[in-house]
Amino acid sequence: MDEKARLLAKKTLSKVNDTRLQSIVLMMLKTALQKGGVKSPLGYLNALIQKSQAGELDISAFAPQSAQHLPKNAPLSDAERQRKRHEAICQIFVSFC
């Protein structure tokens, strides 16, 4: 994925306001990419985001795992939210960070 595509992925992910849901979407994308068969990672990411916004995304397999890494009842600062988002994106697009 080139720099333009990576930046577009970050911008697309910013459409999800909930940082926990962002993490889950990224985990789902990462899992799908590892399994193979994803022709367009950006298209797949966009589809996941659209499903999450419509309330149609099944996060049951990912929600408990993501909740372990996030503090409960503690709002994240903007800087912390950006750092966590950057780390999650880097985990998926390792060669670009």
PDB file of N, CA and C in Angstrom:
ATOM      1  N   MET A   1       0.848  -1.169   0.000  1.00  0.00           N
ATOM      2  CA  MET A   1       0.000   0.000   0.000  1.00  0.00           C
ATOM      3  C   MET A   1       0.900   1.240   0.000  1.00  0.00           C
ATOM      4  N   ASP A   2       0.614   2.148  -0.881  1.00  0.00           N
ATOM      5  CA  ASP A   2       1.443   3.345  -0.978  1.00  0.00           C
ATOM      6  C   ASP A   2       1.037   4.393   0.066  1.00  0.00           C
ATOM      7  N   GLU A   3       1.805   5.468   0.132  1.00  0.00           N
ATOM      8  CA  GLU A   3       1.569   6.525   1.130  1.00  0.00           C
ATOM      9  C   GLU A   3       0.175   7.134   0.995  1.00  0.00           C
ATOM     10  N   LYS A   4      -0.253   7.368  -0.221  1.00  0.00           N
ATOM     11  CA  LYS A   4      -1.576   7.961  -0.447  1.00  0.00           C
ATOM     12  C   LYS A   4      -2.674   7.046   0.094  1.00  0.00           C
ATOM     13  N   ALA A   5      -2.556   5.760  -0.161  1.00  0.00           N
ATOM     14  CA  ALA A   5      -3.548   4.801   0.311  1.00  0.00           C
ATOM     15  C   ALA A   5      -3.531   4.711   1.835  1.00  0.00           C
ATOM     16  N   ARG A   6      -2.350   4.778   2.428  1.00  0.00           N
ATOM     17  CA  ARG A   6      -2.231   4.713   3.887  1.00  0.00           C
ATOM     18  C   ARG A   6      -2.899   5.931   4.530  1.00  0.00           C
ATOM     19  N   LEU A   7      -2.670   7.105   3.958  1.00  0.00           N
ATOM     20  CA  LEU A   7      -3.297   8.322   4.480  1.00  0.00           C
ATOM     21  C   LEU A   7      -4.813   8.274   4.321  1.00  0.00           C
ATOM     22  N   LEU A   8      -5.265   7.735   3.201  1.00  0.00           N
ATOM     23  CA  LEU A   8      -6.700   7.589   2.973  1.00  0.00           C
ATOM     24  C   LEU A   8      -7.311   6.627   3.999  1.00  0.00           C
ATOM     25  N   ALA A   9      -6.579   5.563   4.330  1.00  0.00           N
ATOM     26  CA  ALA A   9      -7.064   4.614   5.338  1.00  0.00           C
ATOM     27  C   ALA A   9      -7.206   5.299   6.691  1.00  0.00           C
ATOM     28  N   LYS A  10      -6.238   6.124   7.070  1.00  0.00           N
ATOM     29  CA  LYS A  10      -6.326   6.851   8.339  1.00  0.00           C
ATOM     30  C   LYS A  10      -7.515   7.801   8.340  1.00  0.00           C
ATOM     31  N   LYS A  11      -7.713   8.509   7.234  1.00  0.00           N
ATOM     32  CA  LYS A  11      -8.827   9.445   7.133  1.00  0.00           C
ATOM     33  C   LYS A  11     -10.157   8.697   7.193  1.00  0.00           C
ATOM     34  N   THR A  12     -10.239   7.583   6.512  1.00  0.00           N
ATOM     35  CA  THR A  12     -11.452   6.776   6.511  1.00  0.00           C
ATOM     36  C   THR A  12     -11.762   6.270   7.910  1.00  0.00           C
ATOM     37  N   LEU A  13     -10.746   5.833   8.623  1.00  0.00           N
ATOM     38  CA  LEU A  13     -10.950   5.319   9.976  1.00  0.00           C
ATOM     39  C   LEU A  13     -11.424   6.410  10.927  1.00  0.00           C
ATOM     40  N   SER A  14     -11.071   7.639  10.648  1.00  0.00           N
ATOM     41  CA  SER A  14     -11.490   8.737  11.523  1.00  0.00           C
ATOM     42  C   SER A  14     -13.001   8.962  11.492  1.00  0.00           C
ATOM     43  N   LYS A  15     -13.697   8.347  10.551  1.00  0.00           N
ATOM     44  CA  LYS A  15     -15.158   8.446  10.495  1.00  0.00           C
ATOM     45  C   LYS A  15     -15.807   7.722  11.671  1.00  0.00           C
ATOM     46  N   VAL A  16     -15.056   6.808  12.280  1.00  0.00           N
ATOM     47  CA  VAL A  16     -15.553   6.075  13.445  1.00  0.00           C
ATOM     48  C   VAL A  16     -15.144   6.866  14.685  1.00  0.00           C
ATOM     49  N   ASN A  17     -16.120   7.415  15.387  1.00  0.00           N
ATOM     50  CA  ASN A  17     -15.838   8.284  16.527  1.00  0.00           C
ATOM     51  C   ASN A  17     -15.395   7.533  17.774  1.00  0.00           C
ATOM     52  N   ASP A  18     -15.865   6.327  17.952  1.00  0.00           N
ATOM     53  CA  ASP A  18     -15.560   5.529  19.135  1.00  0.00           C
ATOM     54  C   ASP A  18     -14.213   4.830  18.952  1.00  0.00           C
ATOM     55  N   THR A  19     -13.254   5.129  19.834  1.00  0.00           N
ATOM     56  CA  THR A  19     -11.910   4.543  19.682  1.00  0.00           C
ATOM     57  C   THR A  19     -11.924   3.029  19.875  1.00  0.00           C
ATOM     58  N   ARG A  20     -12.826   2.540  20.707  1.00  0.00           N
ATOM     59  CA  ARG A  20     -12.920   1.080  20.886  1.00  0.00           C
ATOM     60  C   ARG A  20     -13.398   0.427  19.597  1.00  0.00           C
ATOM     61  N   LEU A  21     -14.366   1.044  18.962  1.00  0.00           N
ATOM     62  CA  LEU A  21     -14.867   0.509  17.700  1.00  0.00           C
ATOM     63  C   LEU A  21     -13.803   0.623  16.604  1.00  0.00           C
ATOM     64  N   GLN A  22     -13.017   1.695  16.627  1.00  0.00           N
ATOM     65  CA  GLN A  22     -11.911   1.824  15.678  1.00  0.00           C
ATOM     66  C   GLN A  22     -10.956   0.648  15.826  1.00  0.00           C
ATOM     67  N   SER A  23     -10.623   0.315  17.057  1.00  0.00           N
ATOM     68  CA  SER A  23      -9.713  -0.803  17.315  1.00  0.00           C
ATOM     69  C   SER A  23     -10.295  -2.114  16.814  1.00  0.00           C
ATOM     70  N   ILE A  24     -11.587  -2.297  17.044  1.00  0.00           N
ATOM     71  CA  ILE A  24     -12.236  -3.530  16.598  1.00  0.00           C
ATOM     72  C   ILE A  24     -12.253  -3.604  15.078  1.00  0.00           C
ATOM     73  N   VAL A  25     -12.566  -2.500  14.412  1.00  0.00           N
ATOM     74  CA  VAL A  25     -12.558  -2.466  12.947  1.00  0.00           C
ATOM     75  C   VAL A  25     -11.164  -2.810  12.425  1.00  0.00           C
ATOM     76  N   LEU A  26     -10.135  -2.254  13.048  1.00  0.00           N
ATOM     77  CA  LEU A  26      -8.765  -2.543  12.615  1.00  0.00           C
ATOM     78  C   LEU A  26      -8.395  -4.006  12.850  1.00  0.00           C
ATOM     79  N   MET A  27      -8.842  -4.566  13.984  1.00  0.00           N
ATOM     80  CA  MET A  27      -8.570  -5.987  14.239  1.00  0.00           C
ATOM     81  C   MET A  27      -9.268  -6.859  13.204  1.00  0.00           C
ATOM     82  N   MET A  28     -10.494  -6.487  12.847  1.00  0.00           N
ATOM     83  CA  MET A  28     -11.223  -7.263  11.844  1.00  0.00           C
ATOM     84  C   MET A  28     -10.534  -7.175  10.481  1.00  0.00           C
ATOM     85  N   LEU A  29     -10.057  -5.988  10.133  1.00  0.00           N
ATOM     86  CA  LEU A  29      -9.322  -5.821   8.879  1.00  0.00           C
ATOM     87  C   LEU A  29      -8.041  -6.632   8.894  1.00  0.00           C
ATOM     88  N   LYS A  30      -7.312  -6.561   9.978  1.00  0.00           N
ATOM     89  CA  LYS A  30      -6.057  -7.302  10.098  1.00  0.00           C
ATOM     90  C   LYS A  30      -6.294  -8.806   9.951  1.00  0.00           C
ATOM     91  N   THR A  31      -7.337  -9.301  10.612  1.00  0.00           N
ATOM     92  CA  THR A  31      -7.671 -10.722  10.527  1.00  0.00           C
ATOM     93  C   THR A  31      -8.002 -11.115   9.090  1.00  0.00           C
ATOM     94  N   ALA A  32      -8.783 -10.310   8.425  1.00  0.00           N
ATOM     95  CA  ALA A  32      -9.164 -10.610   7.039  1.00  0.00           C
ATOM     96  C   ALA A  32      -7.946 -10.584   6.123  1.00  0.00           C
ATOM     97  N   LEU A  33      -7.052  -9.624   6.338  1.00  0.00           N
ATOM     98  CA  LEU A  33      -5.845  -9.549   5.503  1.00  0.00           C
ATOM     99  C   LEU A  33      -4.936 -10.749   5.735  1.00  0.00           C
ATOM    100  N   GLN A  34      -4.847 -11.198   6.974  1.00  0.00           N
ATOM    101  CA  GLN A  34      -4.012 -12.361   7.283  1.00  0.00           C
ATOM    102  C   GLN A  34      -4.574 -13.633   6.675  1.00  0.00           C
ATOM    103  N   LYS A  35      -5.889 -13.737   6.621  1.00  0.00           N
ATOM    104  CA  LYS A  35      -6.530 -14.909   6.019  1.00  0.00           C
ATOM    105  C   LYS A  35      -6.366 -14.910   4.505  1.00  0.00           C
ATOM    106  N   GLY A  36      -6.217 -13.731   3.928  1.00  0.00           N
ATOM    107  CA  GLY A  36      -6.060 -13.617   2.477  1.00  0.00           C
ATOM    108  C   GLY A  36      -7.401 -13.449   1.787  1.00  0.00           C
ATOM    109  N   GLY A  37      -7.338 -13.145   0.526  1.00  0.00           N
ATOM    110  CA  GLY A  37      -8.547 -13.010  -0.272  1.00  0.00           C
ATOM    111  C   GLY A  37      -9.133 -11.611  -0.318  1.00  0.00           C
ATOM    112  N   VAL A  38      -8.521 -10.653   0.395  1.00  0.00           N
ATOM    113  CA  VAL A  38      -9.011  -9.277   0.351  1.00  0.00           C
ATOM    114  C   VAL A  38      -8.344  -8.595  -0.838  1.00  0.00           C
ATOM    115  N   LYS A  39      -9.144  -8.253  -1.830  1.00  0.00           N
ATOM    116  CA  LYS A  39      -8.596  -7.643  -3.042  1.00  0.00           C
ATOM    117  C   LYS A  39      -8.258  -6.169  -2.831  1.00  0.00           C
ATOM    118  N   SER A  40      -9.065  -5.481  -2.049  1.00  0.00           N
ATOM    119  CA  SER A  40      -8.866  -4.054  -1.813  1.00  0.00           C
ATOM    120  C   SER A  40      -8.954  -3.773  -0.317  1.00  0.00           C
ATOM    121  N   PRO A  41      -7.809  -3.632   0.366  1.00  0.00           N
ATOM    122  CA  PRO A  41      -7.857  -3.344   1.798  1.00  0.00           C
ATOM    123  C   PRO A  41      -8.643  -2.077   2.132  1.00  0.00           C
ATOM    124  N   LEU A  42      -8.519  -1.042   1.306  1.00  0.00           N
ATOM    125  CA  LEU A  42      -9.271   0.189   1.555  1.00  0.00           C
ATOM    126  C   LEU A  42     -10.770  -0.032   1.379  1.00  0.00           C
ATOM    127  N   GLY A  43     -11.140  -0.783   0.366  1.00  0.00           N
ATOM    128  CA  GLY A  43     -12.545  -1.099   0.147  1.00  0.00           C
ATOM    129  C   GLY A  43     -13.115  -1.924   1.294  1.00  0.00           C
ATOM    130  N   TYR A  44     -12.325  -2.870   1.765  1.00  0.00           N
ATOM    131  CA  TYR A  44     -12.761  -3.711   2.883  1.00  0.00           C
ATOM    132  C   TYR A  44     -12.913  -2.865   4.145  1.00  0.00           C
ATOM    133  N   LEU A  45     -11.946  -1.978   4.392  1.00  0.00           N
ATOM    134  CA  LEU A  45     -12.016  -1.076   5.538  1.00  0.00           C
ATOM    135  C   LEU A  45     -13.270  -0.208   5.452  1.00  0.00           C
ATOM    136  N   ASN A  46     -13.526   0.323   4.289  1.00  0.00           N
ATOM    137  CA  ASN A  46     -14.706   1.165   4.086  1.00  0.00           C
ATOM    138  C   ASN A  46     -15.995   0.382   4.358  1.00  0.00           C
ATOM    139  N   ALA A  47     -16.046  -0.848   3.901  1.00  0.00           N
ATOM    140  CA  ALA A  47     -17.234  -1.684   4.126  1.00  0.00           C
ATOM    141  C   ALA A  47     -17.422  -1.961   5.621  1.00  0.00           C
ATOM    142  N   LEU A  48     -16.331  -2.231   6.333  1.00  0.00           N
ATOM    143  CA  LEU A  48     -16.422  -2.459   7.775  1.00  0.00           C
ATOM    144  C   LEU A  48     -16.953  -1.219   8.491  1.00  0.00           C
ATOM    145  N   ILE A  49     -16.454  -0.066   8.094  1.00  0.00           N
ATOM    146  CA  ILE A  49     -16.888   1.190   8.717  1.00  0.00           C
ATOM    147  C   ILE A  49     -18.365   1.447   8.434  1.00  0.00           C
ATOM    148  N   GLN A  50     -18.790   1.214   7.193  1.00  0.00           N
ATOM    149  CA  GLN A  50     -20.203   1.418   6.851  1.00  0.00           C
ATOM    150  C   GLN A  50     -21.097   0.491   7.665  1.00  0.00           C
ATOM    151  N   LYS A  51     -20.675  -0.766   7.824  1.00  0.00           N
ATOM    152  CA  LYS A  51     -21.459  -1.703   8.623  1.00  0.00           C
ATOM    153  C   LYS A  51     -21.500  -1.274  10.088  1.00  0.00           C
ATOM    154  N   SER A  52     -20.371  -0.776  10.593  1.00  0.00           N
ATOM    155  CA  SER A  52     -20.347  -0.349  11.995  1.00  0.00           C
ATOM    156  C   SER A  52     -21.262   0.850  12.211  1.00  0.00           C
ATOM    157  N   GLN A  53     -21.293   1.774  11.262  1.00  0.00           N
ATOM    158  CA  GLN A  53     -22.147   2.952  11.377  1.00  0.00           C
ATOM    159  C   GLN A  53     -23.623   2.589  11.277  1.00  0.00           C
ATOM    160  N   ALA A  54     -23.920   1.535  10.537  1.00  0.00           N
ATOM    161  CA  ALA A  54     -25.307   1.090  10.389  1.00  0.00           C
ATOM    162  C   ALA A  54     -25.728   0.143  11.520  1.00  0.00           C
ATOM    163  N   GLY A  55     -24.777  -0.196  12.399  1.00  0.00           N
ATOM    164  CA  GLY A  55     -25.078  -1.116  13.490  1.00  0.00           C
ATOM    165  C   GLY A  55     -25.172  -2.555  13.057  1.00  0.00           C
ATOM    166  N   GLU A  56     -24.591  -2.895  11.911  1.00  0.00           N
ATOM    167  CA  GLU A  56     -24.684  -4.236  11.338  1.00  0.00           C
ATOM    168  C   GLU A  56     -23.403  -5.049  11.512  1.00  0.00           C
ATOM    169  N   LEU A  57     -22.404  -4.489  12.178  1.00  0.00           N
ATOM    170  CA  LEU A  57     -21.113  -5.156  12.317  1.00  0.00           C
ATOM    171  C   LEU A  57     -21.124  -6.056  13.548  1.00  0.00           C
ATOM    172  N   ASP A  58     -20.858  -7.349  13.347  1.00  0.00           N
ATOM    173  CA  ASP A  58     -20.817  -8.293  14.463  1.00  0.00           C
ATOM    174  C   ASP A  58     -19.436  -8.218  15.105  1.00  0.00           C
ATOM    175  N   ILE A  59     -19.372  -7.580  16.258  1.00  0.00           N
ATOM    176  CA  ILE A  59     -18.086  -7.393  16.934  1.00  0.00           C
ATOM    177  C   ILE A  59     -17.911  -8.354  18.104  1.00  0.00           C
ATOM    178  N   SER A  60     -18.803  -9.313  18.249  1.00  0.00           N
ATOM    179  CA  SER A  60     -18.788 -10.197  19.412  1.00  0.00           C
ATOM    180  C   SER A  60     -17.469 -10.956  19.558  1.00  0.00           C
ATOM    181  N   ALA A  61     -16.844 -11.327  18.468  1.00  0.00           N
ATOM    182  CA  ALA A  61     -15.583 -12.061  18.549  1.00  0.00           C
ATOM    183  C   ALA A  61     -14.416 -11.163  18.921  1.00  0.00           C
ATOM    184  N   PHE A  62     -14.571  -9.873  18.760  1.00  0.00           N
ATOM    185  CA  PHE A  62     -13.472  -8.942  18.985  1.00  0.00           C
ATOM    186  C   PHE A  62     -13.649  -8.056  20.208  1.00  0.00           C
ATOM    187  N   ALA A  63     -14.861  -7.822  20.623  1.00  0.00           N
ATOM    188  CA  ALA A  63     -15.125  -6.884  21.719  1.00  0.00           C
ATOM    189  C   ALA A  63     -14.435  -7.272  23.027  1.00  0.00           C
ATOM    190  N   PRO A  64     -14.502  -8.521  23.485  1.00  0.00           N
ATOM    191  CA  PRO A  64     -13.829  -8.842  24.754  1.00  0.00           C
ATOM    192  C   PRO A  64     -12.320  -8.621  24.685  1.00  0.00           C
ATOM    193  N   GLN A  65     -11.708  -8.966  23.576  1.00  0.00           N
ATOM    194  CA  GLN A  65     -10.266  -8.804  23.421  1.00  0.00           C
ATOM    195  C   GLN A  65      -9.881  -7.330  23.462  1.00  0.00           C
ATOM    196  N   SER A  66     -10.637  -6.487  22.802  1.00  0.00           N
ATOM    197  CA  SER A  66     -10.283  -5.074  22.772  1.00  0.00           C
ATOM    198  C   SER A  66     -10.549  -4.413  24.112  1.00  0.00           C
ATOM    199  N   ALA A  67     -11.536  -4.890  24.845  1.00  0.00           N
ATOM    200  CA  ALA A  67     -11.854  -4.289  26.132  1.00  0.00           C
ATOM    201  C   ALA A  67     -10.751  -4.527  27.155  1.00  0.00           C
ATOM    202  N   GLN A  68      -9.987  -5.592  27.003  1.00  0.00           N
ATOM    203  CA  GLN A  68      -8.898  -5.877  27.927  1.00  0.00           C
ATOM    204  C   GLN A  68      -7.803  -4.836  27.840  1.00  0.00           C
ATOM    205  N   HIS A  69      -7.630  -4.232  26.689  1.00  0.00           N
ATOM    206  CA  HIS A  69      -6.538  -3.294  26.474  1.00  0.00           C
ATOM    207  C   HIS A  69      -6.911  -1.853  26.785  1.00  0.00           C
ATOM    208  N   LEU A  70      -8.185  -1.595  27.034  1.00  0.00           N
ATOM    209  CA  LEU A  70      -8.630  -0.232  27.247  1.00  0.00           C
ATOM    210  C   LEU A  70      -9.148  -0.061  28.666  1.00  0.00           C
ATOM    211  N   PRO A  71      -8.796   1.027  29.331  1.00  0.00           N
ATOM    212  CA  PRO A  71      -9.292   1.245  30.693  1.00  0.00           C
ATOM    213  C   PRO A  71     -10.802   1.475  30.689  1.00  0.00           C
ATOM    214  N   LYS A  72     -11.460   0.983  31.715  1.00  0.00           N
ATOM    215  CA  LYS A  72     -12.908   1.153  31.804  1.00  0.00           C
ATOM    216  C   LYS A  72     -13.232   2.479  32.466  1.00  0.00           C
ATOM    217  N   ASN A  73     -14.255   3.119  31.959  1.00  0.00           N
ATOM    218  CA  ASN A  73     -14.764   4.371  32.510  1.00  0.00           C
ATOM    219  C   ASN A  73     -13.732   5.496  32.554  1.00  0.00           C
ATOM    220  N   ALA A  74     -12.699   5.408  31.778  1.00  0.00           N
ATOM    221  CA  ALA A  74     -11.690   6.461  31.755  1.00  0.00           C
ATOM    222  C   ALA A  74     -11.635   7.043  30.347  1.00  0.00           C
ATOM    223  N   PRO A  75     -12.084   8.277  30.183  1.00  0.00           N
ATOM    224  CA  PRO A  75     -12.023   8.874  28.846  1.00  0.00           C
ATOM    225  C   PRO A  75     -10.581   9.099  28.417  1.00  0.00           C
ATOM    226  N   LEU A  76     -10.335   8.904  27.162  1.00  0.00           N
ATOM    227  CA  LEU A  76      -8.998   9.112  26.626  1.00  0.00           C
ATOM    228  C   LEU A  76      -8.828  10.562  26.206  1.00  0.00           C
ATOM    229  N   SER A  77      -7.636  11.073  26.427  1.00  0.00           N
ATOM    230  CA  SER A  77      -7.335  12.407  25.932  1.00  0.00           C
ATOM    231  C   SER A  77      -7.193  12.329  24.415  1.00  0.00           C
ATOM    232  N   ASP A  78      -7.255  13.460  23.757  1.00  0.00           N
ATOM    233  CA  ASP A  78      -7.096  13.473  22.304  1.00  0.00           C
ATOM    234  C   ASP A  78      -5.750  12.893  21.899  1.00  0.00           C
ATOM    235  N   ALA A  79      -4.705  13.255  22.635  1.00  0.00           N
ATOM    236  CA  ALA A  79      -3.362  12.752  22.317  1.00  0.00           C
ATOM    237  C   ALA A  79      -3.294  11.240  22.494  1.00  0.00           C
ATOM    238  N   GLU A  80      -3.900  10.725  23.563  1.00  0.00           N
ATOM    239  CA  GLU A  80      -3.893   9.284  23.810  1.00  0.00           C
ATOM    240  C   GLU A  80      -4.703   8.553  22.747  1.00  0.00           C
ATOM    241  N   ARG A  81      -5.844   9.116  22.378  1.00  0.00           N
ATOM    242  CA  ARG A  81      -6.674   8.510  21.337  1.00  0.00           C
ATOM    243  C   ARG A  81      -5.925   8.462  20.017  1.00  0.00           C
ATOM    244  N   GLN A  82      -5.231   9.540  19.665  1.00  0.00           N
ATOM    245  CA  GLN A  82      -4.451   9.581  18.427  1.00  0.00           C
ATOM    246  C   GLN A  82      -3.306   8.576  18.477  1.00  0.00           C
ATOM    247  N   ARG A  83      -2.642   8.472  19.638  1.00  0.00           N
ATOM    248  CA  ARG A  83      -1.529   7.520  19.784  1.00  0.00           C
ATOM    249  C   ARG A  83      -2.020   6.089  19.610  1.00  0.00           C
ATOM    250  N   LYS A  84      -3.125   5.746  20.267  1.00  0.00           N
ATOM    251  CA  LYS A  84      -3.667   4.387  20.150  1.00  0.00           C
ATOM    252  C   LYS A  84      -4.104   4.092  18.720  1.00  0.00           C
ATOM    253  N   ARG A  85      -4.711   5.065  18.078  1.00  0.00           N
ATOM    254  CA  ARG A  85      -5.130   4.884  16.685  1.00  0.00           C
ATOM    255  C   ARG A  85      -3.924   4.671  15.784  1.00  0.00           C
ATOM    256  N   HIS A  86      -2.886   5.475  15.990  1.00  0.00           N
ATOM    257  CA  HIS A  86      -1.669   5.337  15.193  1.00  0.00           C
ATOM    258  C   HIS A  86      -1.040   3.952  15.407  1.00  0.00           C
ATOM    259  N   GLU A  87      -0.993   3.497  16.653  1.00  0.00           N
ATOM    260  CA  GLU A  87      -0.434   2.171  16.952  1.00  0.00           C
ATOM    261  C   GLU A  87      -1.241   1.072  16.269  1.00  0.00           C
ATOM    262  N   ALA A  88      -2.558   1.182  16.309  1.00  0.00           N
ATOM    263  CA  ALA A  88      -3.407   0.171  15.685  1.00  0.00           C
ATOM    264  C   ALA A  88      -3.210   0.146  14.180  1.00  0.00           C
ATOM    265  N   ILE A  89      -3.109   1.314  13.580  1.00  0.00           N
ATOM    266  CA  ILE A  89      -2.880   1.388  12.131  1.00  0.00           C
ATOM    267  C   ILE A  89      -1.507   0.821  11.786  1.00  0.00           C
ATOM    268  N   CYS A  90      -0.525   1.126  12.602  1.00  0.00           N
ATOM    269  CA  CYS A  90       0.826   0.606  12.356  1.00  0.00           C
ATOM    270  C   CYS A  90       0.868  -0.910  12.456  1.00  0.00           C
ATOM    271  N   GLN A  91       0.065  -1.485  13.354  1.00  0.00           N
ATOM    272  CA  GLN A  91       0.024  -2.935  13.478  1.00  0.00           C
ATOM    273  C   GLN A  91      -0.468  -3.569  12.196  1.00  0.00           C
ATOM    274  N   ILE A  92      -1.387  -2.913  11.520  1.00  0.00           N
ATOM    275  CA  ILE A  92      -1.923  -3.463  10.280  1.00  0.00           C
ATOM    276  C   ILE A  92      -0.994  -3.179   9.111  1.00  0.00           C
ATOM    277  N   PHE A  93      -0.520  -1.961   9.041  1.00  0.00           N
ATOM    278  CA  PHE A  93       0.312  -1.544   7.924  1.00  0.00           C
ATOM    279  C   PHE A  93       1.756  -1.395   8.412  1.00  0.00           C
ATOM    280  N   VAL A  94       2.334  -2.465   8.917  1.00  0.00           N
ATOM    281  CA  VAL A  94       3.634  -2.462   9.583  1.00  0.00           C
ATOM    282  C   VAL A  94       4.723  -1.799   8.754  1.00  0.00           C
ATOM    283  N   SER A  95       4.771  -2.056   7.514  1.00  0.00           N
ATOM    284  CA  SER A  95       5.875  -1.551   6.702  1.00  0.00           C
ATOM    285  C   SER A  95       5.787  -0.049   6.423  1.00  0.00           C
ATOM    286  N   PHE A  96       4.702   0.601   6.855  1.00  0.00           N
ATOM    287  CA  PHE A  96       4.536   2.014   6.546  1.00  0.00           C
ATOM    288  C   PHE A  96       4.763   2.933   7.744  1.00  0.00           C
ATOM    289  N   CYS A  97       5.001   2.386   8.916  1.00  0.00           N
ATOM    290  CA  CYS A  97       5.169   3.225  10.115  1.00  0.00           C
ATOM    291  C   CYS A  97       6.599   3.192  10.625  1.00  0.00           C
TER     292      CYS A  97
END
